[in-house]
PDB file of C-alpha atoms in Angstrom:
ATOM      1  CA  MET A 392      -6.752  -0.551 -15.775  1.00 35.00           C
ATOM      2  CA  SER A 393      -3.469   0.321 -17.422  1.00 41.00           C
ATOM      3  CA  ALA A 394      -0.063   0.410 -15.760  1.00 51.00           C
ATOM      4  CA  ALA A 395      -0.843   3.986 -14.766  1.00 73.00           C
ATOM      5  CA  VAL A 396      -2.373   4.323 -11.325  1.00 85.00           C
ATOM      6  CA  SER A 397      -5.899   5.709 -11.317  1.00 91.00           C
ATOM      7  CA  GLU A 398      -6.458   8.965  -9.488  1.00 92.00           C
ATOM      8  CA  SER A 399      -8.640   7.232  -6.888  1.00 92.00           C
ATOM      9  CA  LEU A 400      -5.929   4.654  -6.117  1.00 94.00           C
ATOM     10  CA  ARG A 401      -3.300   7.395  -5.955  1.00 93.00           C
ATOM     11  CA  ARG A 402      -5.432   9.396  -3.488  1.00 91.00           C
ATOM     12  CA  ARG A 403      -6.052   6.292  -1.380  1.00 92.00           C
ATOM     13  CA  TRP A 404      -2.327   5.495  -1.325  1.00 94.00           C
ATOM     14  CA  ASP A 405      -1.346   9.063  -0.402  1.00 90.00           C
ATOM     15  CA  SER A 406      -3.971   9.206   2.335  1.00 88.00           C
ATOM     16  CA  SER A 407      -2.939   5.826   3.734  1.00 89.00           C
ATOM     17  CA  VAL A 408       0.758   6.714   3.802  1.00 89.00           C
ATOM     18  CA  SER A 409       0.026  10.061   5.478  1.00 85.00           C
ATOM     19  CA  ARG A 410      -2.194   8.397   8.082  1.00 83.00           C
ATOM     20  CA  LEU A 411       0.382   5.677   8.764  1.00 83.00           C
ATOM     21  CA  VAL A 412       3.109   8.248   9.333  1.00 81.00           C
ATOM     22  CA  ALA A 413       0.806  10.439  11.457  1.00 79.00           C
ATOM     23  CA  SER A 414      -0.124   7.448  13.615  1.00 75.00           C
ATOM     24  CA  ASP A 415       3.571   7.262  14.563  1.00 68.00           C
ATOM     25  CA  ARG A 416       3.545   3.476  14.201  1.00 63.00           C
ATOM     26  CA  LEU A 417       5.431   1.734  11.440  1.00 62.00           C
ATOM     27  CA  ALA A 418       7.184  -1.613  10.981  1.00 47.00           C
ATOM     28  CA  GLY A 419       6.638  -4.032  13.815  1.00 51.00           C
ATOM     29  CA  GLY A 420       4.317  -1.636  15.625  1.00 51.00           C
ATOM     30  CA  ALA A 421       7.263   0.363  16.898  1.00 49.00           C
ATOM     31  CA  PRO A 422       6.824   4.128  17.105  1.00 47.00           C
ATOM     32  CA  ALA A 423       8.674   6.050  14.424  1.00 50.00           C
ATOM     33  CA  ALA A 424      11.587   8.125  15.682  1.00 50.00           C
ATOM     34  CA  SER A 425      10.289  11.157  13.814  1.00 52.00           C
ATOM     35  CA  SER A 426       8.103  11.896  10.845  1.00 53.00           C
ATOM     36  CA  PRO A 427       9.963  12.588   7.625  1.00 54.00           C
ATOM     37  CA  PRO A 428       9.603  16.113   6.248  1.00 52.00           C
ATOM     38  CA  ALA A 429       6.745  16.536   3.755  1.00 68.00           C
ATOM     39  CA  PRO A 430       8.916  16.673   0.583  1.00 67.00           C
ATOM     40  CA  ALA A 431      10.867  13.581   1.660  1.00 69.00           C
ATOM     41  CA  LEU A 432       7.642  11.737   2.513  1.00 79.00           C
ATOM     42  CA  SER A 433       6.128  12.739  -0.812  1.00 86.00           C
ATOM     43  CA  ALA A 434       9.150  11.539  -2.780  1.00 89.00           C
ATOM     44  CA  CYS A 435       9.340   8.276  -0.833  1.00 90.00           C
ATOM     45  CA  SER A 436       5.607   7.701  -1.219  1.00 91.00           C
ATOM     46  CA  ALA A 437       5.652   8.380  -4.971  1.00 92.00           C
ATOM     47  CA  ARG A 438       8.670   6.117  -5.474  1.00 94.00           C
ATOM     48  CA  TRP A 439       6.991   3.234  -3.656  1.00 96.00           C
ATOM     49  CA  LEU A 440       3.637   3.722  -5.361  1.00 96.00           C
ATOM     50  CA  GLY A 441       5.466   3.535  -8.689  1.00 95.00           C
ATOM     51  CA  ARG A 442       7.138   0.315  -7.614  1.00 96.00           C
ATOM     52  CA  ILE A 443       3.860  -1.227  -6.425  1.00 96.00           C
ATOM     53  CA  ALA A 444       2.077  -0.169  -9.628  1.00 96.00           C
ATOM     54  CA  SER A 445       4.883  -1.636 -11.722  1.00 95.00           C
ATOM     55  CA  LEU A 446       4.736  -4.950  -9.874  1.00 95.00           C
ATOM     56  CA  HIS A 447       0.930  -5.175 -10.155  1.00 95.00           C
ATOM     57  CA  SER A 448       1.122  -4.295 -13.858  1.00 93.00           C
ATOM     58  CA  GLY A 449       3.790  -6.824 -14.785  1.00 90.00           C
ATOM     59  CA  PRO A 450       3.373  -9.595 -17.330  1.00 88.00           C
ATOM     60  CA  GLY A 451       1.130 -12.485 -16.358  1.00 84.00           C
ATOM     61  CA  ARG A 452      -0.954 -10.392 -13.987  1.00 90.00           C
ATOM     62  CA  ALA A 453      -4.424 -11.517 -15.048  1.00 87.00           C
ATOM     63  CA  TYR A 454      -5.793 -11.329 -11.501  1.00 90.00           C
ATOM     64  CA  HIS A 455      -3.355  -9.853  -8.962  1.00 89.00           C
ATOM     65  CA  ASN A 456      -3.243  -6.443 -10.645  1.00 94.00           C
ATOM     66  CA  LEU A 457      -4.316  -2.860  -9.911  1.00 94.00           C
ATOM     67  CA  ASP A 458      -7.971  -3.729 -10.556  1.00 94.00           C
ATOM     68  CA  HIS A 459      -7.688  -6.357  -7.824  1.00 95.00           C
ATOM     69  CA  VAL A 460      -6.179  -3.797  -5.448  1.00 96.00           C
ATOM     70  CA  ALA A 461      -9.149  -1.483  -6.130  1.00 95.00           C
ATOM     71  CA  ASP A 462     -11.548  -4.396  -5.510  1.00 96.00           C
ATOM     72  CA  VAL A 463      -9.874  -5.250  -2.187  1.00 96.00           C
ATOM     73  CA  LEU A 464     -10.086  -1.604  -1.080  1.00 96.00           C
ATOM     74  CA  ALA A 465     -13.781  -1.509  -2.037  1.00 95.00           C
ATOM     75  CA  ALA A 466     -14.357  -4.700  -0.030  1.00 96.00           C
ATOM     76  CA  LEU A 467     -12.635  -3.114   2.988  1.00 93.00           C
ATOM     77  CA  ASP A 468     -14.899  -0.074   2.678  1.00 93.00           C
ATOM     78  CA  SER A 469     -17.943  -2.315   2.499  1.00 94.00           C
ATOM     79  CA  LEU A 470     -16.917  -4.467   5.457  1.00 92.00           C
ATOM     80  CA  LEU A 471     -15.837  -1.547   7.630  1.00 88.00           C
ATOM     81  CA  GLY A 472     -18.762   0.774   6.959  1.00 87.00           C
ATOM     82  CA  GLY A 473     -17.290   3.219   4.487  1.00 88.00           C
ATOM     83  CA  PRO A 474     -14.042   4.777   3.382  1.00 85.00           C
ATOM     84  CA  PRO A 475     -11.290   5.450   5.894  1.00 81.00           C
ATOM     85  CA  PRO A 476     -10.839   8.779   7.639  1.00 72.00           C
ATOM     86  CA  VAL A 477      -9.002  11.317   5.531  1.00 66.00           C
ATOM     87  CA  ALA A 478      -7.383  13.468   8.209  1.00 64.00           C
ATOM     88  CA  PRO A 479      -4.005  12.321   9.530  1.00 59.00           C
ATOM     89  CA  GLY A 480      -4.382  11.401  13.163  1.00 60.00           C
ATOM     90  CA  ASP A 481      -7.910  10.045  12.658  1.00 61.00           C
ATOM     91  CA  ASP A 482      -6.608   6.597  11.848  1.00 63.00           C
ATOM     92  CA  ASP A 483      -7.981   3.498  13.513  1.00 62.00           C
ATOM     93  CA  GLY A 484      -5.658   1.039  11.841  1.00 83.00           C
ATOM     94  CA  ARG A 485      -7.233   1.487   8.423  1.00 87.00           C
ATOM     95  CA  ALA A 486      -3.998   2.854   6.975  1.00 88.00           C
ATOM     96  CA  ALA A 487      -2.326  -0.494   7.630  1.00 87.00           C
ATOM     97  CA  LEU A 488      -5.265  -2.382   6.134  1.00 91.00           C
ATOM     98  CA  ASP A 489      -5.342  -0.142   3.073  1.00 94.00           C
ATOM     99  CA  LEU A 490      -1.608  -0.518   2.525  1.00 94.00           C
ATOM    100  CA  ALA A 491      -1.931  -4.278   2.999  1.00 94.00           C
ATOM    101  CA  ALA A 492      -4.287  -4.213   0.007  1.00 96.00           C
ATOM    102  CA  PHE A 493      -1.623  -2.482  -2.093  1.00 97.00           C
ATOM    103  CA  PHE A 494       1.143  -4.853  -0.994  1.00 97.00           C
ATOM    104  CA  HIS A 495      -1.039  -8.009  -1.158  1.00 93.00           C
ATOM    105  CA  ASP A 496       0.627 -10.297  -3.689  1.00 91.00           C
ATOM    106  CA  ALA A 497       2.656  -7.402  -5.077  1.00 96.00           C
ATOM    107  CA  VAL A 498       5.338 -10.049  -5.460  1.00 95.00           C
ATOM    108  CA  TYR A 499       3.618 -12.753  -7.475  1.00 91.00           C
ATOM    109  CA  ASP A 500       5.007 -15.798  -9.194  1.00 90.00           C
ATOM    110  CA  PRO A 501       2.429 -18.564  -9.682  1.00 88.00           C
ATOM    111  CA  ARG A 502       5.196 -21.169  -9.188  1.00 91.00           C
ATOM    112  CA  SER A 503       6.422 -19.710  -5.900  1.00 92.00           C
ATOM    113  CA  PRO A 504       5.122 -20.700  -2.469  1.00 95.00           C
ATOM    114  CA  THR A 505       6.644 -17.552  -0.918  1.00 96.00           C
ATOM    115  CA  ASN A 506       4.624 -14.765  -2.578  1.00 94.00           C
ATOM    116  CA  GLU A 507       2.907 -13.642   0.624  1.00 93.00           C
ATOM    117  CA  GLY A 508       6.125 -13.601   2.614  1.00 96.00           C
ATOM    118  CA  ASP A 509       7.973 -11.849  -0.189  1.00 97.00           C
ATOM    119  CA  SER A 510       5.203  -9.247  -0.419  1.00 96.00           C
ATOM    120  CA  ALA A 511       5.335  -8.749   3.364  1.00 95.00           C
ATOM    121  CA  GLY A 512       9.091  -8.279   3.068  1.00 96.00           C
ATOM    122  CA  LEU A 513       8.458  -5.643   0.435  1.00 96.00           C
ATOM    123  CA  PHE A 514       6.218  -3.800   2.918  1.00 94.00           C
ATOM    124  CA  ASP A 515       8.971  -4.044   5.538  1.00 93.00           C
ATOM    125  CA  GLY A 516      11.314  -2.325   3.073  1.00 94.00           C
ATOM    126  CA  PHE A 517       8.704   0.371   2.474  1.00 94.00           C
ATOM    127  CA  ALA A 518       8.249   0.955   6.218  1.00 89.00           C
ATOM    128  CA  ALA A 519      12.016   1.123   6.721  1.00 89.00           C
ATOM    129  CA  ASP A 520      12.267   3.645   3.895  1.00 89.00           C
ATOM    130  CA  LEU A 521       9.568   5.778   5.532  1.00 85.00           C
ATOM    131  CA  ARG A 522      11.451   5.651   8.833  1.00 80.00           C
ATOM    132  CA  ALA A 523      14.784   6.643   7.264  1.00 76.00           C
TER     133      ALA A 523
END
């Protein structure tokens, strides 16, 4: 897969972000104060997907890349009995799992022992941006 995000990954991202916002639960499990307006959500979502795609497509990404993200999402579907619900409000926590697949080792330096924590911090920034 090239640095460009496949249409299926883009749809999965958009659906997951929409479901996370609709569930009214973001960083730390705290309810969001209010949902951002659709254009603001769309711009925020696109900006973050671009950042995630860029990180997963960086140099030295033989394994933790966009193909790996797609594989993790396929494994989730297999383990959980199919793809997640599409409609906002029909989320059972799958949005968080799907987004965890995107953020999993988004920050990756083979010499660093803090990749997971750094990637989790990246998600925290994403959630804060959604809440803003």
